[in-house]
Amino acid sequence: MTGRKKTRVAVLVSGSGTNLRAIINASEKDEINASVVVVISNCEDAFALKRAVKHDIPNYFVDLKEFESRDKYEEEIVKILKEHKADLVILAGYMLLAGQKLINEFENKIMNIHPALLPSFPGTHSVKDALEYGVKVSGCTVHFVDEGLDTGPIILQKAVSVLDNDTEETLHNRIHEVEYELYPEAIRLFSEGKLRIDGHRVKVMSDEEM
Ligand code: GAR
């Protein structure tokens, strides 16, 4: 482990939070020099919030409906992120598009994970779309977040085979397994200062280049 200070990670979620679980595990096992300092959900019943409680991580449900605009909602999110001194914002099954407020405050410090090999199959039904299209290989992508839908600079990708008898569920399960490796790895690289953004490309620096 490096002598750097731990990266303070905030995780935004909407659902089950199995990626959150993988990140918490990697942090608790000291596999990454980072700790999850806050979890925020836009869904009150997200199981991810219960995972945060189990690990004594401060957690918040922020209800978009209670705000007069999307900007006001994001101002509240940014306020919580700042209160918890977040260095990095991780979208992990967060089913809202990050807006300008969030992106401006955390420029190049927001990551998303997507269950397809971008730029193929962006959006919310990517596993189904890839399966219906008939691709033989799919996978997952970790990318920095920009204003677009799943369009930001790609950090890491990993492929999985699509099998003839796959259903959306079996394929997504196989993709999930690689997500649990890839997201902690991307956080590790960020926390070690090894990610350099050059235009739309992300260079992963080797130890020798550091
Ligand atoms: C993950 O497979 C993630 O890639 C996907 O939602 C799932 C969340 O699972 N994200 C998107 O589709 C974003 N467009 P989890 O809540 O168990 O981590």
PDB file of C-alpha atoms and ligand atoms in Angstrom:
ATOM      1  CA  MET A   1       0.000   0.000   0.000  1.00  0.00           C
ATOM      2  CA  THR A   2       1.276   3.514  -0.818  1.00  0.00           C
ATOM      3  CA  GLY A   3       1.842   6.280   1.715  1.00  0.00           C
ATOM      4  CA  ARG A   4      -0.871   8.343   0.069  1.00  0.00           C
ATOM      5  CA  LYS A   5      -3.921   9.333   2.028  1.00  0.00           C
ATOM      6  CA  LYS A   6      -6.953   7.138   1.512  1.00  0.00           C
ATOM      7  CA  THR A   7      -9.286   8.214  -1.267  1.00  0.00           C
ATOM      8  CA  ARG A   8     -12.669   9.147   0.187  1.00  0.00           C
ATOM      9  CA  VAL A   9     -15.225   7.461  -2.026  1.00  0.00           C
ATOM     10  CA  ALA A  10     -18.907   8.404  -2.253  1.00  0.00           C
ATOM     11  CA  VAL A  11     -21.197   5.862  -3.894  1.00  0.00           C
ATOM     12  CA  LEU A  12     -24.465   6.809  -5.601  1.00  0.00           C
ATOM     13  CA  VAL A  13     -26.907   3.941  -6.000  1.00  0.00           C
ATOM     14  CA  SER A  14     -30.486   3.147  -6.970  1.00  0.00           C
ATOM     15  CA  GLY A  15     -30.795  -0.585  -6.399  1.00  0.00           C
ATOM     16  CA  SER A  16     -29.294  -3.736  -5.019  1.00  0.00           C
ATOM     17  CA  GLY A  17     -25.767  -2.438  -4.564  1.00  0.00           C
ATOM     18  CA  THR A  18     -23.746  -5.569  -5.254  1.00  0.00           C
ATOM     19  CA  ASN A  19     -21.053  -3.369  -6.817  1.00  0.00           C
ATOM     20  CA  LEU A  20     -21.129  -1.278  -3.647  1.00  0.00           C
ATOM     21  CA  ARG A  21     -20.587  -4.514  -1.704  1.00  0.00           C
ATOM     22  CA  ALA A  22     -17.564  -5.388  -3.888  1.00  0.00           C
ATOM     23  CA  ILE A  23     -16.057  -1.929  -3.339  1.00  0.00           C
ATOM     24  CA  ILE A  24     -16.631  -2.048   0.428  1.00  0.00           C
ATOM     25  CA  ASN A  25     -15.057  -5.533   0.557  1.00  0.00           C
ATOM     26  CA  ALA A  26     -11.999  -4.405  -1.415  1.00  0.00           C
ATOM     27  CA  SER A  27     -11.615  -1.424   0.900  1.00  0.00           C
ATOM     28  CA  GLU A  28     -12.074  -3.410   4.112  1.00  0.00           C
ATOM     29  CA  LYS A  29      -9.507  -5.956   2.903  1.00  0.00           C
ATOM     30  CA  ASP A  30      -7.094  -3.077   2.103  1.00  0.00           C
ATOM     31  CA  GLU A  31      -6.955  -4.123  -1.546  1.00  0.00           C
ATOM     32  CA  ILE A  32      -7.576  -0.486  -2.446  1.00  0.00           C
ATOM     33  CA  ASN A  33      -6.292   2.615  -0.690  1.00  0.00           C
ATOM     34  CA  ALA A  34      -9.809   3.981  -0.435  1.00  0.00           C
ATOM     35  CA  SER A  35     -12.776   3.904   1.870  1.00  0.00           C
ATOM     36  CA  VAL A  36     -16.469   4.401   1.240  1.00  0.00           C
ATOM     37  CA  VAL A  37     -17.416   7.433   3.314  1.00  0.00           C
ATOM     38  CA  VAL A  38     -21.007   7.947   2.201  1.00  0.00           C
ATOM     39  CA  VAL A  39     -23.742   6.200   0.208  1.00  0.00           C
ATOM     40  CA  ILE A  40     -26.557   8.179  -1.416  1.00  0.00           C
ATOM     41  CA  SER A  41     -29.637   6.744  -3.086  1.00  0.00           C
ATOM     42  CA  ASN A  42     -32.448   8.301  -5.074  1.00  0.00           C
ATOM     43  CA  CYS A  43     -34.604   5.265  -4.174  1.00  0.00           C
ATOM     44  CA  GLU A  44     -35.823   4.864  -0.615  1.00  0.00           C
ATOM     45  CA  ASP A  45     -36.072   1.073  -0.805  1.00  0.00           C
ATOM     46  CA  ALA A  46     -32.667   0.499  -2.444  1.00  0.00           C
ATOM     47  CA  PHE A  47     -31.077  -2.532  -0.771  1.00  0.00           C
ATOM     48  CA  ALA A  48     -27.741  -0.731  -1.171  1.00  0.00           C
ATOM     49  CA  LEU A  49     -28.779   1.559   1.719  1.00  0.00           C
ATOM     50  CA  LYS A  50     -29.119  -1.483   3.980  1.00  0.00           C
ATOM     51  CA  ARG A  51     -25.636  -2.600   2.961  1.00  0.00           C
ATOM     52  CA  ALA A  52     -24.327   0.827   4.011  1.00  0.00           C
ATOM     53  CA  VAL A  53     -26.066   0.535   7.384  1.00  0.00           C
ATOM     54  CA  LYS A  54     -24.521  -2.910   7.918  1.00  0.00           C
ATOM     55  CA  HIS A  55     -21.062  -1.405   7.426  1.00  0.00           C
ATOM     56  CA  ASP A  56     -21.756   1.722   9.511  1.00  0.00           C
ATOM     57  CA  ILE A  57     -21.397   3.967   6.488  1.00  0.00           C
ATOM     58  CA  PRO A  58     -23.394   7.235   6.566  1.00  0.00           C
ATOM     59  CA  ASN A  59     -26.234   6.914   4.068  1.00  0.00           C
ATOM     60  CA  TYR A  60     -28.910   9.149   2.633  1.00  0.00           C
ATOM     61  CA  PHE A  61     -32.073   8.811   0.610  1.00  0.00           C
ATOM     62  CA  VAL A  62     -32.531  11.976  -1.450  1.00  0.00           C
ATOM     63  CA  ASP A  63     -35.936  12.155  -3.107  1.00  0.00           C
ATOM     64  CA  LEU A  64     -35.849  13.884  -6.492  1.00  0.00           C
ATOM     65  CA  LYS A  65     -39.591  14.571  -6.165  1.00  0.00           C
ATOM     66  CA  GLU A  66     -39.003  16.832  -3.176  1.00  0.00           C
ATOM     67  CA  PHE A  67     -36.994  19.328  -5.212  1.00  0.00           C
ATOM     68  CA  GLU A  68     -38.361  21.941  -7.581  1.00  0.00           C
ATOM     69  CA  SER A  69     -35.715  21.164 -10.200  1.00  0.00           C
ATOM     70  CA  ARG A  70     -33.029  18.693 -11.084  1.00  0.00           C
ATOM     71  CA  ASP A  71     -30.402  21.348 -10.295  1.00  0.00           C
ATOM     72  CA  LYS A  72     -31.778  21.784  -6.766  1.00  0.00           C
ATOM     73  CA  TYR A  73     -31.730  18.007  -6.273  1.00  0.00           C
ATOM     74  CA  GLU A  74     -28.112  17.869  -7.373  1.00  0.00           C
ATOM     75  CA  GLU A  75     -27.217  20.834  -5.141  1.00  0.00           C
ATOM     76  CA  GLU A  76     -28.367  18.701  -2.221  1.00  0.00           C
ATOM     77  CA  ILE A  77     -26.297  15.738  -3.445  1.00  0.00           C
ATOM     78  CA  VAL A  78     -23.230  17.998  -3.832  1.00  0.00           C
ATOM     79  CA  LYS A  79     -23.803  19.404  -0.329  1.00  0.00           C
ATOM     80  CA  ILE A  80     -23.751  15.877   1.154  1.00  0.00           C
ATOM     81  CA  LEU A  81     -20.694  14.920  -0.905  1.00  0.00           C
ATOM     82  CA  LYS A  82     -18.831  17.977   0.366  1.00  0.00           C
ATOM     83  CA  GLU A  83     -19.913  17.399   3.961  1.00  0.00           C
ATOM     84  CA  HIS A  84     -18.294  13.983   3.709  1.00  0.00           C
ATOM     85  CA  LYS A  85     -15.229  15.355   1.897  1.00  0.00           C
ATOM     86  CA  ALA A  86     -15.610  12.974  -1.040  1.00  0.00           C
ATOM     87  CA  ASP A  87     -12.611  12.784  -3.396  1.00  0.00           C
ATOM     88  CA  LEU A  88     -14.257  10.433  -5.892  1.00  0.00           C
ATOM     89  CA  VAL A  89     -17.889   9.828  -6.802  1.00  0.00           C
ATOM     90  CA  ILE A  90     -18.817   6.333  -7.916  1.00  0.00           C
ATOM     91  CA  LEU A  91     -22.084   5.682  -9.735  1.00  0.00           C
ATOM     92  CA  ALA A  92     -22.954   2.053  -9.028  1.00  0.00           C
ATOM     93  CA  GLY A  93     -26.310   1.165 -10.520  1.00  0.00           C
ATOM     94  CA  TYR A  94     -27.377   4.822 -10.130  1.00  0.00           C
ATOM     95  CA  MET A  95     -30.180   5.093 -12.642  1.00  0.00           C
ATOM     96  CA  LEU A  96     -30.224   8.886 -13.058  1.00  0.00           C
ATOM     97  CA  LEU A  97     -28.075  10.799 -15.479  1.00  0.00           C
ATOM     98  CA  ALA A  98     -25.465  12.915 -13.678  1.00  0.00           C
ATOM     99  CA  GLY A  99     -26.333  16.558 -14.272  1.00  0.00           C
ATOM    100  CA  GLN A 100     -24.227  19.657 -14.777  1.00  0.00           C
ATOM    101  CA  LYS A 101     -24.090  20.617 -11.082  1.00  0.00           C
ATOM    102  CA  LEU A 102     -22.502  17.332 -10.103  1.00  0.00           C
ATOM    103  CA  ILE A 103     -20.197  17.184 -13.120  1.00  0.00           C
ATOM    104  CA  ASN A 104     -18.950  20.742 -12.591  1.00  0.00           C
ATOM    105  CA  GLU A 105     -18.203  20.174  -8.903  1.00  0.00           C
ATOM    106  CA  PHE A 106     -16.458  16.828  -9.446  1.00  0.00           C
ATOM    107  CA  GLU A 107     -14.886  17.238 -12.871  1.00  0.00           C
ATOM    108  CA  ASN A 108     -13.048  14.034 -13.885  1.00  0.00           C
ATOM    109  CA  LYS A 109     -13.804  12.627 -10.452  1.00  0.00           C
ATOM    110  CA  ILE A 110     -17.025  10.768 -11.257  1.00  0.00           C
ATOM    111  CA  MET A 111     -16.995   7.198 -12.522  1.00  0.00           C
ATOM    112  CA  ASN A 112     -19.792   4.993 -13.806  1.00  0.00           C
ATOM    113  CA  ILE A 113     -19.983   1.286 -14.486  1.00  0.00           C
ATOM    114  CA  HIS A 114     -22.017   0.061 -17.425  1.00  0.00           C
ATOM    115  CA  PRO A 115     -22.966  -3.543 -18.248  1.00  0.00           C
ATOM    116  CA  ALA A 116     -21.885  -3.533 -21.911  1.00  0.00           C
ATOM    117  CA  LEU A 117     -18.818  -2.770 -23.992  1.00  0.00           C
ATOM    118  CA  LEU A 118     -19.349   0.925 -24.709  1.00  0.00           C
ATOM    119  CA  PRO A 119     -19.912   2.633 -27.062  1.00  0.00           C
ATOM    120  CA  SER A 120     -22.160  -0.326 -27.923  1.00  0.00           C
ATOM    121  CA  PHE A 121     -25.442  -0.568 -26.067  1.00  0.00           C
ATOM    122  CA  PRO A 122     -25.620   2.566 -23.886  1.00  0.00           C
ATOM    123  CA  GLY A 123     -28.730   3.257 -21.821  1.00  0.00           C
ATOM    124  CA  THR A 124     -30.755   1.366 -19.287  1.00  0.00           C
ATOM    125  CA  HIS A 125     -31.499  -1.921 -21.110  1.00  0.00           C
ATOM    126  CA  SER A 126     -28.015  -2.680 -22.336  1.00  0.00           C
ATOM    127  CA  VAL A 127     -27.873  -6.366 -21.381  1.00  0.00           C
ATOM    128  CA  LYS A 128     -31.206  -7.061 -23.089  1.00  0.00           C
ATOM    129  CA  ASP A 129     -30.223  -4.952 -26.098  1.00  0.00           C
ATOM    130  CA  ALA A 130     -26.897  -6.781 -26.540  1.00  0.00           C
ATOM    131  CA  LEU A 131     -28.582 -10.176 -26.212  1.00  0.00           C
ATOM    132  CA  GLU A 132     -31.322  -9.310 -28.693  1.00  0.00           C
ATOM    133  CA  TYR A 133     -28.790  -7.911 -31.142  1.00  0.00           C
ATOM    134  CA  GLY A 134     -27.017 -11.252 -31.063  1.00  0.00           C
ATOM    135  CA  VAL A 135     -23.499 -10.190 -30.133  1.00  0.00           C
ATOM    136  CA  LYS A 136     -21.131 -13.042 -29.216  1.00  0.00           C
ATOM    137  CA  VAL A 137     -19.115 -10.935 -26.791  1.00  0.00           C
ATOM    138  CA  SER A 138     -20.332  -8.361 -24.284  1.00  0.00           C
ATOM    139  CA  GLY A 139     -18.890  -7.179 -20.981  1.00  0.00           C
ATOM    140  CA  CYS A 140     -18.607  -4.145 -18.795  1.00  0.00           C
ATOM    141  CA  THR A 141     -17.080  -0.691 -18.971  1.00  0.00           C
ATOM    142  CA  VAL A 142     -15.883   1.688 -16.279  1.00  0.00           C
ATOM    143  CA  HIS A 143     -15.730   5.240 -17.553  1.00  0.00           C
ATOM    144  CA  PHE A 144     -15.460   8.817 -16.366  1.00  0.00           C
ATOM    145  CA  VAL A 145     -18.769  10.615 -16.496  1.00  0.00           C
ATOM    146  CA  ASP A 146     -19.443  13.501 -18.844  1.00  0.00           C
ATOM    147  CA  GLU A 147     -22.691  15.224 -19.856  1.00  0.00           C
ATOM    148  CA  GLY A 148     -23.752  12.455 -22.219  1.00  0.00           C
ATOM    149  CA  LEU A 149     -25.416   9.115 -21.634  1.00  0.00           C
ATOM    150  CA  ASP A 150     -22.574   6.609 -21.113  1.00  0.00           C
ATOM    151  CA  THR A 151     -20.258   8.675 -23.345  1.00  0.00           C
ATOM    152  CA  GLY A 152     -17.359   9.620 -21.042  1.00  0.00           C
ATOM    153  CA  PRO A 153     -13.703   8.555 -21.429  1.00  0.00           C
ATOM    154  CA  ILE A 154     -13.267   4.808 -20.924  1.00  0.00           C
ATOM    155  CA  ILE A 155     -11.023   3.708 -18.059  1.00  0.00           C
ATOM    156  CA  LEU A 156     -11.288  -0.100 -18.139  1.00  0.00           C
ATOM    157  CA  GLN A 157     -13.277  -2.707 -20.024  1.00  0.00           C
ATOM    158  CA  LYS A 158     -13.575  -6.443 -19.688  1.00  0.00           C
ATOM    159  CA  ALA A 159     -15.297  -8.836 -22.071  1.00  0.00           C
ATOM    160  CA  VAL A 160     -17.459 -11.870 -21.353  1.00  0.00           C
ATOM    161  CA  SER A 161     -18.711 -14.412 -23.871  1.00  0.00           C
ATOM    162  CA  VAL A 162     -22.397 -14.508 -24.721  1.00  0.00           C
ATOM    163  CA  LEU A 163     -23.633 -18.100 -24.694  1.00  0.00           C
ATOM    164  CA  ASP A 164     -26.327 -19.535 -26.971  1.00  0.00           C
ATOM    165  CA  ASN A 165     -28.598 -20.340 -24.047  1.00  0.00           C
ATOM    166  CA  ASP A 166     -28.078 -17.046 -22.185  1.00  0.00           C
ATOM    167  CA  THR A 167     -31.041 -15.161 -20.809  1.00  0.00           C
ATOM    168  CA  GLU A 168     -30.828 -11.528 -19.767  1.00  0.00           C
ATOM    169  CA  GLU A 169     -30.411 -12.770 -16.198  1.00  0.00           C
ATOM    170  CA  THR A 170     -27.609 -15.289 -16.824  1.00  0.00           C
ATOM    171  CA  LEU A 171     -25.691 -12.837 -19.004  1.00  0.00           C
ATOM    172  CA  HIS A 172     -26.077 -10.029 -16.478  1.00  0.00           C
ATOM    173  CA  ASN A 173     -24.909 -12.358 -13.695  1.00  0.00           C
ATOM    174  CA  ARG A 174     -21.760 -13.162 -15.675  1.00  0.00           C
ATOM    175  CA  ILE A 175     -21.181  -9.462 -16.365  1.00  0.00           C
ATOM    176  CA  HIS A 176     -21.695  -8.670 -12.674  1.00  0.00           C
ATOM    177  CA  GLU A 177     -18.885 -11.065 -11.756  1.00  0.00           C
ATOM    178  CA  VAL A 178     -16.399  -9.093 -13.856  1.00  0.00           C
ATOM    179  CA  GLU A 179     -17.814  -5.775 -12.610  1.00  0.00           C
ATOM    180  CA  TYR A 180     -16.837  -6.795  -9.076  1.00  0.00           C
ATOM    181  CA  GLU A 181     -13.186  -6.991 -10.195  1.00  0.00           C
ATOM    182  CA  LEU A 182     -13.155  -4.038 -12.550  1.00  0.00           C
ATOM    183  CA  TYR A 183     -14.689  -1.313 -10.369  1.00  0.00           C
ATOM    184  CA  PRO A 184     -12.333  -1.778  -7.393  1.00  0.00           C
ATOM    185  CA  GLU A 185      -9.437  -1.901  -9.886  1.00  0.00           C
ATOM    186  CA  ALA A 186     -10.481   1.440 -11.416  1.00  0.00           C
ATOM    187  CA  ILE A 187     -10.743   2.963  -7.936  1.00  0.00           C
ATOM    188  CA  ARG A 188      -7.302   1.574  -7.058  1.00  0.00           C
ATOM    189  CA  LEU A 189      -5.782   3.185 -10.169  1.00  0.00           C
ATOM    190  CA  PHE A 190      -7.468   6.517  -9.393  1.00  0.00           C
ATOM    191  CA  SER A 191      -6.331   6.445  -5.766  1.00  0.00           C
ATOM    192  CA  GLU A 192      -2.751   5.761  -6.874  1.00  0.00           C
ATOM    193  CA  GLY A 193      -2.901   8.723  -9.297  1.00  0.00           C
ATOM    194  CA  LYS A 194      -2.400   6.430 -12.284  1.00  0.00           C
ATOM    195  CA  LEU A 195      -5.211   7.685 -14.535  1.00  0.00           C
ATOM    196  CA  ARG A 196      -4.383  10.436 -17.029  1.00  0.00           C
ATOM    197  CA  ILE A 197      -7.143  11.829 -19.229  1.00  0.00           C
ATOM    198  CA  ASP A 198      -5.960  12.926 -22.660  1.00  0.00           C
ATOM    199  CA  GLY A 199      -8.868  14.121 -24.789  1.00  0.00           C
ATOM    200  CA  HIS A 200     -11.291  11.220 -24.829  1.00  0.00           C
ATOM    201  CA  ARG A 201      -8.623   8.668 -23.945  1.00  0.00           C
ATOM    202  CA  VAL A 202      -7.583   7.545 -20.499  1.00  0.00           C
ATOM    203  CA  LYS A 203      -4.004   6.418 -20.098  1.00  0.00           C
ATOM    204  CA  VAL A 204      -3.260   3.999 -17.287  1.00  0.00           C
ATOM    205  CA  MET A 205       0.239   4.830 -16.049  1.00  0.00           C
ATOM    206  CA  SER A 206       2.588   2.017 -15.115  1.00  0.00           C
ATOM    207  CA  ASP A 207       4.665   2.091 -11.924  1.00  0.00           C
ATOM    208  CA  GLU A 208       7.726   2.989 -14.032  1.00  0.00           C
ATOM    209  CA  GLU A 209       5.944   5.985 -15.565  1.00  0.00           C
ATOM    210  CA  MET A 210       4.931   7.385 -12.186  1.00  0.00           C
TER     211      MET A 210
HETATM  212  C1  GAR B   1     -24.749  -3.075 -12.718  1.00  0.00           C
HETATM  213  O1  GAR B   1     -24.715  -4.184 -13.571  1.00  0.00           O
HETATM  214  C2  GAR B   1     -24.364  -1.817 -13.447  1.00  0.00           C
HETATM  215  O2  GAR B   1     -23.439  -2.047 -14.470  1.00  0.00           O
HETATM  216  C3  GAR B   1     -25.688  -1.394 -14.005  1.00  0.00           C
HETATM  217  O3  GAR B   1     -26.618  -1.649 -12.993  1.00  0.00           O
HETATM  218  C4  GAR B   1     -26.171  -2.769 -12.252  1.00  0.00           C
HETATM  219  C5  GAR B   1     -26.251  -2.408 -10.787  1.00  0.00           C
HETATM  220  O4  GAR B   1     -26.066  -3.556 -10.004  1.00  0.00           O
HETATM  221  N1  GAR B   1     -25.677  -0.025 -14.361  1.00  0.00           N
HETATM  222  C6  GAR B   1     -26.341   0.480 -15.399  1.00  0.00           C
HETATM  223  O5  GAR B   1     -27.056  -0.195 -16.094  1.00  0.00           O
HETATM  224  C7  GAR B   1     -26.158   1.958 -15.605  1.00  0.00           C
HETATM  225  N2  GAR B   1     -26.642   2.343 -16.891  1.00  0.00           N
HETATM  226  P1  GAR B   1     -25.809  -3.414  -8.446  1.00  0.00           P
HETATM  227  O6  GAR B   1     -26.852  -2.434  -7.882  1.00  0.00           O
HETATM  228  O7  GAR B   1     -26.028  -4.787  -7.897  1.00  0.00           O
HETATM  229  O8  GAR B   1     -24.420  -2.907  -8.242  1.00  0.00           O
END
